GROMACS .gro file of C-alpha atoms in nm:
model
  262
    1UNK     CA    1  -1.443  -7.439  -1.915
    2UNK     CA    2  -1.682  -7.214  -2.097
    3UNK     CA    3  -1.837  -7.110  -1.769
    4UNK     CA    4  -1.491  -7.044  -1.626
    5UNK     CA    5  -1.399  -6.824  -1.924
    6UNK     CA    6  -1.725  -6.635  -1.890
    7UNK     CA    7  -1.661  -6.577  -1.521
    8UNK     CA    8  -1.307  -6.456  -1.595
    9UNK     CA    9  -1.436  -6.225  -1.867
   10UNK     CA   10  -1.704  -6.088  -1.636
   11UNK     CA   11  -1.444  -6.034  -1.363
   12UNK     CA   12  -1.216  -5.859  -1.612
   13UNK     CA   13  -1.495  -5.633  -1.730
   14UNK     CA   14  -1.583  -5.556  -1.370
   15UNK     CA   15  -1.221  -5.459  -1.296
   16UNK     CA   16  -1.212  -5.240  -1.606
   17UNK     CA   17  -1.534  -5.070  -1.499
   18UNK     CA   18  -1.393  -5.013  -1.151
   19UNK     CA   19  -1.072  -4.866  -1.294
   20UNK     CA   20  -1.263  -4.641  -1.534
   21UNK     CA   21  -1.495  -4.529  -1.256
   22UNK     CA   22  -1.199  -4.459  -1.029
   23UNK     CA   23  -1.032  -4.263  -1.306
   24UNK     CA   24  -1.349  -4.064  -1.360
   25UNK     CA   25  -1.376  -3.997  -0.989
   26UNK     CA   26  -1.016  -3.883  -0.974
   27UNK     CA   27  -1.065  -3.664  -1.279
   28UNK     CA   28  -1.383  -3.517  -1.136
   29UNK     CA   29  -1.208  -3.457  -0.806
   30UNK     CA   30  -0.918  -3.284  -0.980
   31UNK     CA   31  -1.160  -3.071  -1.177
   32UNK     CA   32  -1.349  -2.979  -0.862
   33UNK     CA   33  -1.030  -2.877  -0.685
   34UNK     CA   34  -0.921  -2.667  -0.981
   35UNK     CA   35  -1.257  -2.491  -0.993
   36UNK     CA   36  -1.255  -2.446  -0.620
   37UNK     CA   37  -0.910  -2.290  -0.634
   38UNK     CA   38  -1.019  -2.062  -0.915
   39UNK     CA   39  -1.324  -1.954  -0.718
   40UNK     CA   40  -1.117  -1.883  -0.408
   41UNK     CA   41  -0.792  -1.791  -0.574
   42UNK     CA   42  -0.768  -1.481  -0.357
   43UNK     CA   43  -0.735  -1.601   0.002
   44UNK     CA   44  -0.702  -1.256   0.152
   45UNK     CA   45  -0.691  -0.892   0.049
   46UNK     CA   46  -0.579  -0.605   0.271
   47UNK     CA   47  -0.636  -0.238   0.194
   48UNK     CA   48  -0.463   0.009   0.431
   49UNK     CA   49  -0.635   0.345   0.461
   50UNK     CA   50  -0.447   0.634   0.301
   51UNK     CA   51  -0.211   0.402   0.114
   52UNK     CA   52  -0.143   0.352  -0.257
   53UNK     CA   53  -0.064  -0.014  -0.197
   54UNK     CA   54  -0.273  -0.324  -0.126
   55UNK     CA   55  -0.177  -0.678  -0.031
   56UNK     CA   56  -0.302  -1.008  -0.174
   57UNK     CA   57  -0.259  -1.343   0.004
   58UNK     CA   58  -0.028  -1.185   0.263
   59UNK     CA   59   0.245  -1.105   0.010
   60UNK     CA   60   0.469  -0.807   0.084
   61UNK     CA   61   0.559  -0.567  -0.066
   62UNK     CA   62   0.211  -0.512  -0.201
   63UNK     CA   63   0.066  -0.403  -0.533
   64UNK     CA   64   0.095  -0.034  -0.617
   65UNK     CA   65  -0.199   0.183  -0.723
   66UNK     CA   66  -0.208   0.528  -0.881
   67UNK     CA   67  -0.458   0.641  -0.617
   68UNK     CA   68  -0.508   0.591  -0.244
   69UNK     CA   69  -0.787   0.443  -0.037
   70UNK     CA   70  -0.981   0.678   0.186
   71UNK     CA   71  -1.270   0.689   0.432
   72UNK     CA   72  -1.584   0.889   0.367
   73UNK     CA   73  -1.914   0.858   0.554
   74UNK     CA   74  -1.749   0.589   0.765
   75UNK     CA   75  -1.690   0.370   0.459
   76UNK     CA   76  -1.366   0.273   0.289
   77UNK     CA   77  -1.344   0.365  -0.078
   78UNK     CA   78  -1.111   0.190  -0.323
   79UNK     CA   79  -1.060   0.255  -0.699
   80UNK     CA   80  -1.288   0.013  -0.880
   81UNK     CA   81  -1.024  -0.143  -1.104
   82UNK     CA   82  -0.785  -0.219  -0.820
   83UNK     CA   83  -1.066  -0.343  -0.599
   84UNK     CA   84  -1.185  -0.574  -0.873
   85UNK     CA   85  -0.835  -0.702  -0.950
   86UNK     CA   86  -0.769  -0.764  -0.582
   87UNK     CA   87  -1.085  -0.977  -0.558
   88UNK     CA   88  -0.993  -1.186  -0.860
   89UNK     CA   89  -1.181  -0.992  -1.130
   90UNK     CA   90  -0.983  -0.954  -1.452
   91UNK     CA   91  -0.972  -0.621  -1.634
   92UNK     CA   92  -1.174  -0.774  -1.917
   93UNK     CA   93  -1.456  -0.834  -1.668
   94UNK     CA   94  -1.455  -0.477  -1.534
   95UNK     CA   95  -1.664  -0.245  -1.746
   96UNK     CA   96  -1.754   0.123  -1.723
   97UNK     CA   97  -2.058   0.278  -1.890
   98UNK     CA   98  -1.989   0.648  -1.922
   99UNK     CA   99  -2.347   0.729  -2.022
  100UNK     CA  100  -2.504   0.580  -1.712
  101UNK     CA  101  -2.185   0.612  -1.500
  102UNK     CA  102  -2.221   0.249  -1.399
  103UNK     CA  103  -1.939   0.012  -1.305
  104UNK     CA  104  -1.993  -0.360  -1.373
  105UNK     CA  105  -1.777  -0.638  -1.229
  106UNK     CA  106  -1.817  -1.004  -1.326
  107UNK     CA  107  -1.656  -1.289  -1.136
  108UNK     CA  108  -1.761  -1.641  -1.225
  109UNK     CA  109  -2.140  -1.649  -1.232
  110UNK     CA  110  -2.170  -1.329  -1.025
  111UNK     CA  111  -2.226  -0.987  -1.181
  112UNK     CA  112  -2.221  -0.675  -0.966
  113UNK     CA  113  -2.326  -0.324  -1.070
  114UNK     CA  114  -2.298   0.010  -0.896
  115UNK     CA  115  -2.380   0.357  -1.029
  116UNK     CA  116  -2.221   0.687  -0.932
  117UNK     CA  117  -2.435   0.880  -0.685
  118UNK     CA  118  -2.687   0.599  -0.630
  119UNK     CA  119  -2.678   0.428  -0.287
  120UNK     CA  120  -2.749   0.077  -0.415
  121UNK     CA  121  -2.570  -0.237  -0.527
  122UNK     CA  122  -2.709  -0.483  -0.781
  123UNK     CA  123  -2.589  -0.844  -0.770
  124UNK     CA  124  -2.725  -1.078  -1.039
  125UNK     CA  125  -3.011  -0.835  -1.109
  126UNK     CA  126  -3.112  -0.816  -0.742
  127UNK     CA  127  -3.080  -0.460  -0.615
  128UNK     CA  128  -3.020  -0.375  -0.251
  129UNK     CA  129  -3.015  -0.029  -0.097
  130UNK     CA  130  -2.696   0.066   0.088
  131UNK     CA  131  -2.595   0.365   0.300
  132UNK     CA  132  -2.333   0.515   0.064
  133UNK     CA  133  -2.285   0.574  -0.308
  134UNK     CA  134  -1.995   0.520  -0.550
  135UNK     CA  135  -1.784   0.831  -0.605
  136UNK     CA  136  -1.617   0.972  -0.915
  137UNK     CA  137  -1.304   1.182  -0.849
  138UNK     CA  138  -1.065   1.359  -1.085
  139UNK     CA  139  -0.759   1.386  -0.861
  140UNK     CA  140  -0.494   1.255  -0.918
  141UNK     CA  141  -0.677   1.114  -1.223
  142UNK     CA  142  -1.035   1.032  -1.312
  143UNK     CA  143  -1.119   0.730  -1.100
  144UNK     CA  144  -1.437   0.557  -0.988
  145UNK     CA  145  -1.426   0.466  -0.621
  146UNK     CA  146  -1.651   0.194  -0.482
  147UNK     CA  147  -1.726   0.116  -0.116
  148UNK     CA  148  -1.503  -0.185  -0.052
  149UNK     CA  149  -1.736  -0.365   0.186
  150UNK     CA  150  -2.038  -0.387  -0.043
  151UNK     CA  151  -1.835  -0.488  -0.348
  152UNK     CA  152  -1.642  -0.755  -0.158
  153UNK     CA  153  -1.954  -0.896   0.002
  154UNK     CA  154  -2.135  -0.892  -0.331
  155UNK     CA  155  -1.855  -1.098  -0.487
  156UNK     CA  156  -1.863  -1.358  -0.211
  157UNK     CA  157  -1.615  -1.224   0.042
  158UNK     CA  158  -1.634  -1.148   0.409
  159UNK     CA  159  -1.501  -0.812   0.525
  160UNK     CA  160  -1.328  -0.721   0.849
  161UNK     CA  161  -1.193  -0.396   0.993
  162UNK     CA  162  -0.870  -0.359   1.192
  163UNK     CA  163  -0.923  -0.028   1.371
  164UNK     CA  164  -0.579  -0.028   1.536
  165UNK     CA  165  -0.394  -0.052   1.205
  166UNK     CA  166  -0.663   0.107   0.983
  167UNK     CA  167  -0.691  -0.196   0.755
  168UNK     CA  168  -0.978  -0.339   0.553
  169UNK     CA  169  -0.948  -0.718   0.531
  170UNK     CA  170  -1.136  -0.935   0.278
  171UNK     CA  171  -1.140  -1.314   0.258
  172UNK     CA  172  -1.364  -1.581   0.093
  173UNK     CA  173  -1.698  -1.631   0.265
  174UNK     CA  174  -1.705  -1.942   0.480
  175UNK     CA  175  -1.328  -1.956   0.516
  176UNK     CA  176  -1.145  -1.878   0.844
  177UNK     CA  177  -1.018  -1.524   0.883
  178UNK     CA  178  -0.666  -1.514   0.738
  179UNK     CA  179  -0.348  -1.446   0.931
  180UNK     CA  180  -0.219  -1.110   0.807
  181UNK     CA  181   0.059  -1.066   1.064
  182UNK     CA  182   0.322  -1.019   0.792
  183UNK     CA  183   0.115  -0.746   0.628
  184UNK     CA  184   0.057  -0.565   0.957
  185UNK     CA  185   0.428  -0.570   1.039
  186UNK     CA  186   0.517  -0.446   0.691
  187UNK     CA  187   0.259  -0.165   0.701
  188UNK     CA  188   0.382  -0.056   1.045
  189UNK     CA  189   0.741  -0.048   0.919
  190UNK     CA  190   0.635   0.160   0.620
  191UNK     CA  191   0.456   0.409   0.845
  192UNK     CA  192   0.755   0.438   1.076
  193UNK     CA  193   0.985   0.508   0.782
  194UNK     CA  194   0.749   0.776   0.653
  195UNK     CA  195   0.715   0.935   0.995
  196UNK     CA  196   1.089   0.948   1.052
  197UNK     CA  197   1.166   1.300   0.942
  198UNK     CA  198   1.532   1.378   0.894
  199UNK     CA  199   1.628   1.619   1.167
  200UNK     CA  200   1.796   1.937   1.045
  201UNK     CA  201   2.151   2.008   1.147
  202UNK     CA  202   2.162   2.207   1.470
  203UNK     CA  203   2.226   2.575   1.423
  204UNK     CA  204   2.587   2.670   1.491
  205UNK     CA  205   2.628   2.848   1.823
  206UNK     CA  206   2.881   3.114   1.928
  207UNK     CA  207   3.172   2.972   2.127
  208UNK     CA  208   3.213   3.066   2.492
  209UNK     CA  209   3.428   3.368   2.569
  210UNK     CA  210   3.789   3.253   2.609
  211UNK     CA  211   3.992   3.314   2.922
  212UNK     CA  212   4.365   3.386   2.937
  213UNK     CA  213   4.600   3.489   2.653
  214UNK     CA  214   4.516   3.200   2.420
  215UNK     CA  215   4.246   2.939   2.372
  216UNK     CA  216   4.207   2.620   2.172
  217UNK     CA  217   3.932   2.573   1.915
  218UNK     CA  218   3.913   2.301   1.648
  219UNK     CA  219   4.267   2.192   1.728
  220UNK     CA  220   4.409   2.544   1.684
  221UNK     CA  221   4.561   2.768   1.950
  222UNK     CA  222   4.429   3.118   1.896
  223UNK     CA  223   4.533   3.438   2.067
  224UNK     CA  224   4.281   3.643   2.257
  225UNK     CA  225   4.194   4.003   2.164
  226UNK     CA  226   4.305   3.985   1.801
  227UNK     CA  227   4.118   4.033   1.477
  228UNK     CA  228   4.107   3.654   1.425
  229UNK     CA  229   3.817   3.498   1.614
  230UNK     CA  230   3.604   3.188   1.612
  231UNK     CA  231   3.262   3.292   1.486
  232UNK     CA  232   3.061   2.971   1.530
  233UNK     CA  233   3.105   2.609   1.622
  234UNK     CA  234   2.901   2.307   1.507
  235UNK     CA  235   2.774   2.077   1.786
  236UNK     CA  236   2.785   1.764   1.570
  237UNK     CA  237   3.141   1.826   1.452
  238UNK     CA  238   3.380   1.985   1.703
  239UNK     CA  239   3.644   2.013   1.431
  240UNK     CA  240   3.425   2.231   1.211
  241UNK     CA  241   3.436   2.602   1.292
  242UNK     CA  242   3.379   2.937   1.127
  243UNK     CA  243   3.658   3.191   1.144
  244UNK     CA  244   3.577   3.562   1.155
  245UNK     CA  245   3.856   3.779   1.021
  246UNK     CA  246   3.834   4.152   1.058
  247UNK     CA  247   4.028   4.338   0.788
  248UNK     CA  248   4.104   4.701   0.863
  249UNK     CA  249   4.131   4.915   0.550
  250UNK     CA  250   4.343   5.227   0.592
  251UNK     CA  251   4.282   5.374   0.244
  252UNK     CA  252   4.000   5.369  -0.012
  253UNK     CA  253   3.977   5.063  -0.232
  254UNK     CA  254   4.079   5.113  -0.592
  255UNK     CA  255   3.783   5.252  -0.788
  256UNK     CA  256   3.589   5.342  -0.477
  257UNK     CA  257   3.447   5.697  -0.441
  258UNK     CA  258   3.366   5.664  -0.075
  259UNK     CA  259   3.575   5.660   0.234
  260UNK     CA  260   3.600   5.319   0.396
  261UNK     CA  261   3.447   5.256   0.733
  262UNK     CA  262   3.712   5.191   0.993
   0.00000   0.00000   0.00000
């Protein structure tokens, strides 16, 4: 009986150990997933050229900026704060040193630095020469612009270029390229709306010369060869006309020192 109790106790302890281990595994797995999601929270970022809006995780409408992206020296430039935010860097982890004119972005265990006018990027104290430099512009407001590709790659993202739609696409390194169809359609719609210029109303044109004793214009029958004439008609509204009335003055107007023209 003692042996049986010992065996049962050993079995019970074994089951408890298995349950605890399983719980630890589940907890560790949950933690790993959470960390993984935090590390790759941003699944995709799209920056259209010449736009003050960018798109995160395919969501439209996008996020507004107070500046626009642009291309210089065949590189796309984006305001540093918006670029950092788009790639999952909080404002508290974006720093600007006015003395050295250096922008620093920290994301997880990665720290990236770039300095105005210096064609280099430093990631975790390893500096690499690049073919363009960060830019500081004052219009519409003082903003530091960083080359999107080098910043995104330095923070662990892959970068693609959609030449047809003029889009810069960023997504986590090692992940499949995201589907940004919804963003492309939205951007195209926005461009079409902007390009649709409201056509001005056509200029009114003189009506054709009437024939006979009377003619009809705008629903009115008018006599020919009188001082009441149709001056202009409007092509978009046949019922809208301008009437020209000639008033013949036979004597000077009151208070006038000149003879009237007849």
